Coordinates of C-alpha atoms in Angstrom, one line a residue:
M25 CA -16.3 34.6 -26.7
I26 CA -20.0 34.2 -26.0
A27 CA -21.9 31.5 -27.9
R28 CA -25.5 32.3 -28.7
A29 CA -28.0 29.5 -28.7
S30 CA -30.0 31.4 -31.4
E31 CA -27.0 31.0 -33.7
L32 CA -25.8 27.5 -32.8
F33 CA -26.6 24.3 -34.6
L34 CA -28.1 22.7 -31.5
P35 CA -30.9 20.3 -32.4
T36 CA -32.2 19.0 -29.0
L37 CA -34.9 16.3 -28.9
R38 CA -37.7 15.8 -26.4
D39 CA -37.9 12.0 -26.9
D40 CA -35.3 9.2 -26.7
P41 CA -34.1 7.5 -29.9
A42 CA -36.1 4.3 -30.5
D43 CA -33.0 2.1 -30.6
A44 CA -31.2 3.7 -27.6
E45 CA -30.6 1.5 -24.5
A46 CA -27.5 3.1 -23.0
A47 CA -28.0 6.3 -21.0
S48 CA -25.1 7.9 -22.9
H49 CA -26.6 7.0 -26.2
R50 CA -30.0 8.5 -25.3
L51 CA -28.7 11.7 -23.8
L52 CA -26.0 12.5 -26.2
V53 CA -28.5 12.2 -29.1
R54 CA -31.2 14.1 -27.3
G55 CA -28.8 16.8 -26.1
G56 CA -27.7 17.6 -29.7
F57 CA -24.1 16.3 -29.2
I58 CA -24.0 13.5 -31.8
R59 CA -26.0 12.2 -34.8
Q60 CA -25.9 8.8 -36.5
V61 CA -25.1 8.7 -40.2
S62 CA -25.2 4.9 -40.5
A63 CA -24.9 2.0 -38.1
G64 CA -21.8 2.6 -36.0
I65 CA -20.9 5.8 -37.8
W66 CA -21.5 9.1 -35.9
T67 CA -21.1 12.8 -36.5
Y68 CA -20.1 15.0 -33.6
L69 CA -22.3 18.1 -33.8
P70 CA -20.8 21.4 -32.5
L71 CA -21.6 20.8 -28.9
G72 CA -20.2 17.2 -28.9
W73 CA -17.1 18.3 -30.8
R74 CA -16.3 20.9 -28.1
V75 CA -16.4 18.1 -25.5
H76 CA -14.3 15.8 -27.7
R77 CA -11.7 18.5 -28.1
K78 CA -11.5 19.1 -24.4
V79 CA -10.9 15.4 -23.8
E80 CA -8.2 15.5 -26.5
Q81 CA -6.5 18.5 -24.9
I82 CA -6.3 16.7 -21.5
I83 CA -4.8 13.7 -23.2
R84 CA -2.2 15.8 -25.1
E85 CA -1.1 17.6 -21.9
E86 CA -0.6 14.4 -20.0
M87 CA 1.1 12.6 -22.9
D88 CA 3.5 15.5 -23.4
A89 CA 4.3 15.5 -19.7
I90 CA 5.8 12.0 -19.9
G91 CA 7.8 12.8 -23.0
G92 CA 5.3 11.9 -25.7
Q93 CA 5.8 13.5 -29.2
E94 CA 2.7 14.0 -31.2
M95 CA 2.6 13.2 -34.9
L96 CA -0.1 12.3 -37.4
M97 CA -0.1 9.0 -39.4
P98 CA -2.3 8.4 -42.4
L99 CA -5.5 6.4 -42.3
L100 CA -5.0 4.9 -45.8
T101 CA -2.3 2.3 -45.3
P102 CA -0.5 -0.1 -47.7
A103 CA -1.7 -3.6 -47.2
E104 CA 1.9 -4.8 -47.4
L105 CA 2.6 -3.6 -43.9
W106 CA -0.3 -5.6 -42.4
Q107 CA 0.7 -8.6 -44.5
K108 CA 4.2 -8.5 -43.0
S109 CA 2.8 -8.4 -39.5
G110 CA 0.4 -11.2 -40.2
R111 CA -2.7 -9.2 -39.3
Y112 CA -4.1 -8.7 -42.8
V113 CA -6.4 -11.7 -42.2
I114 CA -8.3 -10.0 -39.3
P115 CA -12.0 -10.0 -40.4
E116 CA -12.7 -6.6 -38.8
L117 CA -10.1 -5.0 -41.0
F118 CA -11.5 -2.8 -43.9
K119 CA -9.7 -3.7 -47.1
L120 CA -9.8 -1.8 -50.5
H121 CA -8.0 -1.4 -53.8
D122 CA -7.1 1.8 -55.6
R123 CA -7.7 2.3 -59.3
A124 CA -4.4 0.6 -60.2
G125 CA -5.4 -2.5 -58.2
R126 CA -3.0 -1.8 -55.3
E127 CA -4.2 -3.2 -51.9
F128 CA -4.8 -0.9 -48.9
V129 CA -6.4 -1.1 -45.5
L130 CA -8.2 1.4 -43.3
P131 CA -6.6 0.5 -40.0
M132 CA -8.2 0.2 -36.5
T133 CA -4.8 0.9 -35.0
H134 CA -1.4 2.0 -36.2
E135 CA 1.2 -0.5 -34.9
E136 CA 2.4 -1.4 -38.4
T137 CA 2.7 2.3 -39.6
V138 CA 4.5 3.5 -36.5
T139 CA 6.9 0.6 -36.7
F140 CA 7.6 1.5 -40.3
H141 CA 8.6 4.9 -39.2
A142 CA 10.6 3.6 -36.2
R143 CA 13.0 1.9 -38.7
E144 CA 14.7 5.3 -38.9
I145 CA 15.9 4.8 -35.3
Q146 CA 19.5 3.7 -35.7
S147 CA 21.2 3.7 -32.3
Y148 CA 20.6 3.0 -28.6
R149 CA 21.5 6.7 -28.1
E150 CA 18.2 7.6 -29.7
L151 CA 16.2 5.6 -27.2
P152 CA 13.7 5.7 -25.4
K153 CA 11.1 7.3 -27.6
I154 CA 7.3 7.8 -27.1
L155 CA 5.3 8.7 -30.3
Y156 CA 1.6 9.3 -30.3
H157 CA -1.2 10.6 -32.5
L158 CA -5.0 11.3 -32.4
S159 CA -6.4 9.9 -35.5
V160 CA -9.5 8.5 -37.2
K161 CA -9.7 4.7 -37.2
D162 CA -12.1 2.3 -38.9
R163 CA -13.2 -1.2 -37.8
D164 CA -15.7 -3.4 -39.6
E165 CA -17.6 -4.0 -36.4
P166 CA -20.3 -6.6 -37.0
R167 CA -22.6 -5.4 -34.2
P168 CA -22.5 -1.7 -33.7
R169 CA -24.4 -0.6 -30.6
G170 CA -24.6 1.8 -27.6
G171 CA -24.0 5.1 -29.4
L172 CA -20.3 5.9 -29.0
I173 CA -19.6 2.6 -27.1
R174 CA -19.2 0.2 -30.1
V175 CA -18.7 1.9 -33.4
R176 CA -17.3 1.4 -36.9
E177 CA -15.4 4.7 -37.1
F178 CA -13.8 6.5 -34.2
I179 CA -11.0 8.8 -33.1
M180 CA -8.3 7.2 -30.9
K181 CA -5.2 8.3 -29.2
D182 CA -2.6 5.6 -29.7
A183 CA 0.9 6.0 -28.4
Y184 CA 3.9 3.7 -28.9
S185 CA 7.0 3.4 -26.8
F186 CA 10.4 2.2 -28.2
D187 CA 13.0 0.9 -25.8
R188 CA 16.2 -1.1 -25.9
D189 CA 15.2 -3.8 -23.3
A190 CA 12.5 -5.2 -21.0
E191 CA 13.6 -2.8 -18.2
G192 CA 13.1 0.2 -20.4
L193 CA 9.7 -1.1 -21.6
E194 CA 8.6 -1.5 -18.0
A195 CA 9.5 2.1 -17.2
S196 CA 7.6 3.3 -20.3
F197 CA 4.6 1.1 -19.3
Q198 CA 4.5 2.6 -15.8
K199 CA 4.7 6.1 -17.2
H200 CA 1.7 5.5 -19.3
S201 CA -0.2 3.8 -16.5
G202 CA 0.3 6.9 -14.3
A203 CA -0.6 9.3 -17.2
Y204 CA -3.8 7.4 -17.9
K205 CA -4.9 7.6 -14.3
R206 CA -4.3 11.4 -14.4
I207 CA -6.2 11.7 -17.7
F208 CA -9.3 9.9 -16.5
G209 CA -9.2 11.7 -13.2
R210 CA -9.0 15.1 -14.9
C211 CA -11.9 14.0 -17.2
G212 CA -14.0 13.4 -14.1
I213 CA -14.5 9.6 -14.6
E214 CA -13.8 6.7 -12.4
A215 CA -11.7 4.1 -14.2
V216 CA -10.1 1.0 -12.7
E217 CA -6.9 -0.5 -14.1
V218 CA -7.3 -4.2 -14.4
A219 CA -5.6 -7.2 -15.9
A220 CA -6.8 -7.9 -19.5
E221 CA -6.3 -9.9 -22.7
S222 CA -4.2 -8.4 -25.5
G223 CA -6.4 -9.9 -28.3
I224 CA -5.5 -9.1 -31.9
M225 CA -2.7 -6.7 -30.8
G226 CA -0.5 -9.5 -29.4
G227 CA 2.2 -9.0 -26.8
S228 CA 1.8 -9.3 -23.0
G229 CA 1.3 -7.5 -19.8
S230 CA -2.1 -6.2 -21.0
Q231 CA -4.0 -3.8 -18.7
D232 CA -7.5 -2.3 -19.3
F233 CA -8.9 0.8 -17.8
L234 CA -12.6 0.1 -17.3
A235 CA -15.1 2.7 -16.3
H236 CA -18.2 1.3 -14.5
A237 CA -21.4 2.1 -16.4
G238 CA -25.0 1.3 -16.6
S239 CA -24.3 -0.1 -20.1
G240 CA -21.1 -1.2 -21.7
E241 CA -19.5 -3.9 -23.8
N242 CA -17.1 -5.0 -21.1
T243 CA -17.6 -6.6 -17.7
L244 CA -15.6 -5.5 -14.7
V245 CA -15.0 -8.2 -12.1
M246 CA -14.2 -6.9 -8.6
C247 CA -13.8 -8.5 -5.2
E248 CA -16.1 -7.2 -2.5
N249 CA -13.0 -6.6 -0.4
G250 CA -11.3 -4.5 -3.0
D251 CA -8.2 -6.6 -3.5
Y252 CA -8.9 -8.1 -6.9
A253 CA -10.1 -6.6 -10.2
A254 CA -10.0 -7.9 -13.8
D255 CA -11.7 -7.8 -17.1
I256 CA -14.1 -10.8 -17.4
E257 CA -12.1 -12.0 -20.4
I258 CA -9.2 -12.9 -18.2
A259 CA -10.7 -12.9 -14.6
S260 CA -10.5 -16.0 -12.4
G261 CA -12.8 -17.1 -9.7
V262 CA -13.5 -20.1 -7.5
P263 CA -16.9 -21.6 -8.2
S264 CA -19.2 -23.2 -5.6
A265 CA -18.5 -26.9 -5.0
A266 CA -20.5 -29.5 -6.9
D267 CA -22.8 -31.9 -5.1
F268 CA -21.5 -35.2 -6.5
P269 CA -23.5 -38.5 -6.5
E270 CA -21.8 -41.6 -5.1
E271 CA -18.6 -42.5 -6.9
L272 CA -18.6 -45.3 -9.5
A273 CA -15.7 -47.7 -10.2
E274 CA -16.1 -47.1 -14.0
P275 CA -18.4 -45.1 -16.3
Q276 CA -22.0 -46.2 -16.5
E277 CA -24.1 -45.7 -19.6
V278 CA -27.6 -44.3 -19.1
E279 CA -30.2 -43.5 -21.7
T280 CA -31.3 -39.9 -21.9
P281 CA -34.0 -39.8 -24.6
G282 CA -34.5 -36.3 -26.1
Q283 CA -32.2 -34.6 -23.5
R284 CA -29.7 -32.5 -25.4
T285 CA -29.1 -29.7 -22.8
I286 CA -27.4 -29.6 -19.5
E287 CA -30.6 -28.5 -17.8
G288 CA -32.5 -31.4 -19.4
V289 CA -29.9 -34.0 -18.6
S290 CA -29.4 -33.0 -15.0
E291 CA -33.1 -32.8 -14.3
F292 CA -33.8 -36.2 -16.1
L293 CA -31.0 -37.9 -14.1
G294 CA -31.7 -36.0 -10.9
V295 CA -28.1 -34.8 -10.6
D296 CA -26.6 -31.4 -9.7
P297 CA -25.9 -29.4 -13.0
R298 CA -22.5 -28.7 -11.4
A299 CA -21.8 -32.5 -11.5
T300 CA -22.1 -32.5 -15.3
A301 CA -19.7 -31.4 -18.1
K302 CA -20.4 -29.4 -21.2
A303 CA -18.6 -30.3 -24.4
M304 CA -17.9 -27.7 -27.1
P305 CA -16.0 -28.8 -30.2
V306 CA -14.1 -26.1 -32.1
V307 CA -11.9 -26.1 -35.2
V308 CA -8.4 -24.6 -35.2
G309 CA -7.1 -24.5 -38.7
E310 CA -7.8 -28.1 -39.9
K311 CA -7.8 -29.6 -36.4
L312 CA -10.8 -30.3 -34.2
V313 CA -10.4 -29.7 -30.5
L314 CA -12.9 -30.5 -27.7
A315 CA -13.3 -27.9 -25.0
L316 CA -14.9 -29.0 -21.7
V317 CA -16.3 -26.9 -18.9
R318 CA -18.6 -27.7 -15.9
G319 CA -22.2 -27.9 -16.9
D320 CA -23.3 -24.8 -15.0
D321 CA -20.4 -22.7 -16.5
R322 CA -20.0 -20.8 -19.7
L323 CA -16.9 -21.1 -21.9
N324 CA -14.8 -18.0 -22.0
E325 CA -13.8 -17.7 -25.6
M326 CA -10.9 -15.3 -25.0
K327 CA -9.4 -17.7 -22.5
L328 CA -9.7 -20.6 -25.0
L329 CA -8.2 -18.4 -27.7
A330 CA -5.2 -17.7 -25.4
E331 CA -4.8 -21.4 -24.6
L332 CA -5.1 -22.5 -28.3
G333 CA -2.8 -19.7 -29.5
D334 CA -4.8 -19.3 -32.7
N335 CA -8.2 -18.3 -33.9
F336 CA -10.9 -20.9 -33.8
R337 CA -14.5 -21.4 -34.9
P338 CA -17.4 -23.6 -33.6
A339 CA -17.4 -27.0 -35.3
E340 CA -20.2 -27.6 -37.9
P341 CA -22.9 -30.3 -37.2
E342 CA -21.5 -32.6 -39.9
E343 CA -18.0 -32.2 -38.5
I344 CA -19.2 -33.1 -35.0
R345 CA -21.0 -36.2 -36.2
K346 CA -18.0 -37.3 -38.2
A347 CA -15.6 -37.0 -35.3
F348 CA -17.9 -38.2 -32.4
G349 CA -20.6 -40.3 -34.1
A350 CA -23.4 -38.3 -32.4
D351 CA -25.0 -34.9 -32.4
G352 CA -23.7 -32.0 -30.3
G353 CA -26.0 -32.7 -27.3
S354 CA -24.6 -36.2 -26.7
I355 CA -20.9 -35.9 -27.1
G356 CA -18.1 -36.2 -24.5
P357 CA -14.4 -36.8 -24.0
V358 CA -14.4 -40.6 -23.4
G359 CA -13.0 -42.7 -26.2
V360 CA -12.4 -39.9 -28.7
S361 CA -9.3 -39.3 -30.8
V362 CA -9.4 -35.5 -30.6
E363 CA -7.4 -33.3 -28.3
V364 CA -9.4 -32.4 -25.1
I365 CA -8.8 -29.1 -23.2
A366 CA -10.7 -29.2 -19.9
D367 CA -11.4 -26.4 -17.4
E368 CA -9.5 -26.7 -14.1
T369 CA -12.7 -27.4 -12.2
L370 CA -12.9 -30.8 -13.9
R371 CA -9.6 -32.1 -12.4
E372 CA -11.4 -33.6 -9.5
G373 CA -14.7 -35.5 -9.1
Q374 CA -16.9 -37.6 -11.3
Y375 CA -19.1 -36.1 -13.9
V376 CA -22.0 -36.9 -16.3
V377 CA -20.9 -36.5 -19.9
G378 CA -22.1 -37.3 -23.3
A379 CA -21.5 -41.0 -24.4
N380 CA -20.9 -40.1 -28.1
R381 CA -24.1 -41.9 -28.9
D382 CA -27.3 -40.0 -29.5
D383 CA -29.6 -39.9 -26.4
V384 CA -27.0 -41.6 -24.2
H385 CA -24.8 -40.2 -21.4
L386 CA -22.2 -41.6 -19.1
R387 CA -22.2 -41.3 -15.3
G388 CA -19.1 -41.4 -13.1
V389 CA -16.6 -40.1 -15.7
Q390 CA -13.3 -39.1 -14.1
A391 CA -10.4 -37.2 -15.7
G392 CA -7.2 -39.1 -15.8
R393 CA -8.9 -42.4 -15.4
D394 CA -11.4 -42.3 -18.2
F395 CA -10.0 -39.6 -20.5
E396 CA -6.8 -37.5 -20.8
A397 CA -7.0 -33.8 -21.1
R398 CA -4.9 -30.6 -21.0
F399 CA -6.2 -28.5 -18.2
A400 CA -6.6 -24.7 -18.3
D401 CA -8.8 -21.9 -16.9
L402 CA -11.6 -21.8 -19.5
R403 CA -14.7 -20.8 -17.5
E404 CA -16.2 -17.4 -17.4
V405 CA -16.4 -15.9 -14.0
R406 CA -19.8 -15.5 -12.4
A407 CA -21.2 -13.2 -9.7
G408 CA -20.8 -14.9 -6.4
D409 CA -17.7 -16.8 -7.2
A410 CA -15.0 -16.7 -4.5
C411 CA -12.1 -14.3 -5.0
P412 CA -8.9 -16.1 -6.0
R413 CA -6.9 -14.0 -3.5
C414 CA -9.0 -13.6 -0.4
G415 CA -12.1 -15.8 -0.8
G416 CA -14.5 -12.8 -0.8
H417 CA -17.4 -12.7 -3.2
L418 CA -16.8 -11.4 -6.7
R419 CA -19.1 -8.8 -8.2
L420 CA -19.8 -8.1 -11.9
Q421 CA -20.4 -4.6 -13.2
A422 CA -21.0 -3.4 -16.8
A423 CA -18.2 -1.3 -17.9
I424 CA -16.7 0.7 -20.8
E425 CA -13.1 0.1 -21.8
V426 CA -11.7 3.7 -22.0
G427 CA -8.1 2.8 -22.2
H428 CA -5.8 -0.2 -23.0
I429 CA -2.0 -0.5 -22.5
F430 CA 0.1 -3.5 -23.3
K431 CA 3.7 -4.6 -24.0
L432 CA 4.1 -5.4 -27.7
E433 CA 7.8 -6.4 -27.1
T434 CA 9.1 -7.5 -30.5
R435 CA 5.7 -8.5 -31.9
F436 CA 5.9 -5.9 -34.7
S437 CA 9.5 -4.8 -34.7
E438 CA 10.8 -8.3 -35.8
P439 CA 8.5 -8.9 -38.8
L440 CA 8.9 -5.2 -39.9
N441 CA 12.7 -5.2 -39.3
A442 CA 12.7 -2.2 -36.9
T443 CA 16.1 -2.5 -35.2
F444 CA 18.8 -0.5 -33.5
V445 CA 22.5 -1.0 -32.8
D446 CA 23.6 -1.3 -29.2
E447 CA 26.8 -0.1 -27.6
D448 CA 28.5 -3.4 -28.6
D449 CA 27.6 -2.7 -32.3
V450 CA 25.1 -5.5 -32.2
E451 CA 21.8 -5.1 -34.1
R452 CA 18.7 -5.8 -31.9
P453 CA 14.9 -5.4 -32.4
L454 CA 13.2 -2.4 -30.9
I455 CA 11.2 -3.3 -27.8
M456 CA 7.7 -1.8 -28.1
G457 CA 4.7 -0.9 -26.0
C458 CA 1.3 0.3 -27.2
Y459 CA -1.2 2.6 -25.3
G460 CA -4.7 3.5 -26.5
I461 CA -7.4 5.8 -25.3
G462 CA -10.8 6.4 -27.0
P463 CA -12.0 10.0 -26.4
G464 CA -15.5 9.0 -27.6
R465 CA -15.6 6.2 -25.0
V466 CA -14.4 8.7 -22.3
I467 CA -17.4 10.9 -23.3
A468 CA -19.8 8.0 -23.1
A469 CA -18.4 6.9 -19.7
A470 CA -18.7 10.5 -18.3
V471 CA -22.4 10.5 -19.3
E472 CA -23.0 7.0 -18.0
Q473 CA -21.5 7.9 -14.6
S474 CA -22.9 11.4 -14.3
H475 CA -26.5 12.0 -15.3
D476 CA -30.0 12.1 -13.8
E477 CA -33.6 11.9 -15.1
Q478 CA -33.3 15.4 -16.6
G479 CA -30.1 15.0 -18.6
I480 CA -26.4 15.0 -18.5
V481 CA -24.3 16.4 -15.6
W482 CA -20.9 17.1 -17.2
P483 CA -17.7 17.1 -15.2
A484 CA -16.5 20.7 -15.3
T485 CA -13.3 19.9 -17.1
I486 CA -14.9 18.5 -20.3
A487 CA -18.3 20.3 -20.3
P488 CA -19.0 22.1 -23.6
Y489 CA -19.2 25.4 -21.8
D490 CA -18.6 26.6 -18.2
V491 CA -21.8 28.6 -17.7
H492 CA -25.2 28.5 -19.3
V493 CA -26.9 31.9 -19.1
V494 CA -30.7 31.6 -19.6
A495 CA -32.3 34.8 -20.6
L496 CA -36.1 35.1 -19.8
P497 CA -38.3 37.5 -21.8
G498 CA -38.0 41.2 -21.1
V499 CA -34.5 41.2 -19.6
E500 CA -32.4 40.6 -22.6
Q501 CA -30.1 43.5 -21.9
Q502 CA -29.3 42.3 -18.3
A503 CA -28.7 38.8 -19.8
E504 CA -26.1 40.3 -22.2
E505 CA -24.4 42.0 -19.2
A506 CA -24.3 38.8 -17.2
A507 CA -22.8 36.9 -20.1
R508 CA -20.3 39.6 -20.8
A509 CA -19.2 39.7 -17.1
L510 CA -18.7 35.9 -17.1
D511 CA -16.8 36.0 -20.4
E512 CA -14.5 38.8 -19.2
A513 CA -13.8 36.7 -16.1
G514 CA -12.5 33.9 -18.3
A515 CA -15.6 31.6 -18.5
Q516 CA -16.8 29.9 -21.6
V517 CA -20.4 31.0 -21.9
L518 CA -23.5 29.7 -23.7
L519 CA -26.2 32.4 -23.8
D520 CA -29.7 31.0 -24.4
D521 CA -31.1 34.1 -26.2
R522 CA -33.7 32.1 -28.2
D523 CA -37.3 33.2 -28.5
A524 CA -38.6 30.3 -26.5
R525 CA -40.7 29.6 -23.4
A526 CA -38.9 29.5 -20.0
G527 CA -39.8 25.9 -19.5
E528 CA -38.2 24.9 -22.8
K529 CA -35.1 26.8 -22.0
F530 CA -34.8 25.2 -18.5
A531 CA -35.4 21.7 -19.9
D532 CA -32.7 22.2 -22.5
A533 CA -30.3 23.5 -19.9
D534 CA -30.8 20.4 -17.7
L535 CA -30.5 18.1 -20.7
I536 CA -27.3 19.7 -22.0
G537 CA -25.8 19.6 -18.5
I538 CA -23.4 22.6 -18.3
P539 CA -22.1 22.8 -14.7
V540 CA -23.5 26.2 -13.8
R541 CA -26.8 27.8 -14.9
V542 CA -27.4 31.5 -14.5
T543 CA -31.0 32.6 -14.9
V544 CA -31.7 36.2 -15.7
G545 CA -35.4 37.0 -15.0
K546 CA -37.8 39.8 -14.3
K547 CA -36.6 40.1 -10.7
T548 CA -33.1 41.0 -12.0
S549 CA -34.6 44.4 -13.2
E550 CA -35.6 45.1 -9.6
D551 CA -32.6 43.9 -7.5
G552 CA -29.8 43.6 -10.1
A553 CA -29.1 40.0 -9.1
V554 CA -29.4 36.6 -10.9
D555 CA -30.1 33.0 -9.9
V556 CA -27.0 30.8 -10.0
R557 CA -27.8 27.0 -10.0
D558 CA -25.3 24.2 -9.6
R559 CA -26.3 21.5 -12.1
A560 CA -24.9 18.6 -10.1
T561 CA -26.4 19.4 -6.7
G562 CA -29.4 21.6 -7.6
E563 CA -28.3 24.2 -5.1
E564 CA -29.4 27.7 -6.1
R565 CA -28.3 31.1 -4.8
R566 CA -28.9 34.8 -5.6
V567 CA -25.8 36.6 -6.8
P568 CA -25.5 40.3 -7.7
L569 CA -24.6 41.0 -11.3
G570 CA -21.4 42.7 -10.2
E571 CA -20.2 39.6 -8.4
L572 CA -20.8 37.1 -11.2
G573 CA -17.2 36.9 -12.2
A574 CA -16.4 35.4 -8.8
I575 CA -18.3 32.2 -9.6
V576 CA -15.9 31.3 -12.4

């Protein structure tokens, strides 16, 4: 079937959207692929939906190849399931009531629902199982941004494996890892599998698939030598050594009037910022905890969350003053009655810390001698840190998370009572894994990785059409012949038959980014040939109309 531009709903734009920073955001809007309805809520226009469906089809083929069984679970979900799993309190979860007052949620993922269905598995003879669906999800995202990168409503493929033991789960996990690599390869994007944090899903063995991008909500950390890669939320690095002043036999008070920042304190005292410690009090439930990192470092909140094992919030100013007797810029770990969790870098050396008196700090503070702490990796990796494996330099790259796989184990099967009976007639909880891919993020990543100043350069496998036939004035009949020949050869053809100037048609063709452009112009009437241009390389050649089918 030939699609005619004169009949399509294809509203291209000449100018970038005012709020667009990411290349994928700019070009997908300008190319007429997507339109925003509200913050974080997008419509896929006909061209964009064609791309989405092609990504979906690749996902289906690879999931089916590893034994996945497709189903469709509802969006509207009884709140009871989420209350049983303990996830009903998640702030990003949309909650609502029906007219009878019954509680429901609009889930961002379907662990609870699929576990509800898995309760129908009775015996070890029915295992293993892989169930998946492609479905709309909702998330009360507080800061939507980047077009399709961070949204409030999206379509996701989530799959769930059910096994009898850890060995079976590992086999399912590796099947999905391989399938994901094939999916992203077929979609024409480069994605790196890295260690990651499970977050609100729970479980262990979490792996992200991160696609490098000019703009993205994730940060990919990679060693220059290629032997280490991780999401920044879990990445480790070795920082440069601090330049410590001469050691002191005991802490020494020093007044620091008006100095409430690490930069101000280190400059005022003439010490290396790396020889200072930054104190961040947080509240876990009703308990106040003091987190410590080196002065030049940033606290990685996901690492702290993993160490605390529960959600936390920054302490309020009045809570800080009550616990420490000073404002936030002058607090430290010496002489306090709260639990202290310190970054591993603070194990050795003497540091400048707050004295728990306004405008006063302590020099020469040493862990173990002057305060007790629980040590953990809390710092956020920075570019230039040494690789924990080989010592090479670490590099940071903006990235889009296009896939996430992790081992749920019994995180959902136990609270939802999903069990099976083994060969010894013993009832055991199902061992679960979870595997997600966002087709919209795959689309955004493809554009981020493959575009130029003129527009998108689609990978052939997910392009909305295979060939874009541009008909110039006066040769409409030959353009029809060219489009028909390509269609008969099996190509998906977009024929630009609009009454528009040649420059406008060429600009739209470059913007839309279909892999091959066929231009039918006045010269075609003379020599019976057309210009065939490769969108990615810009290479152009003259091809007789009768040989057009061979380019497909």
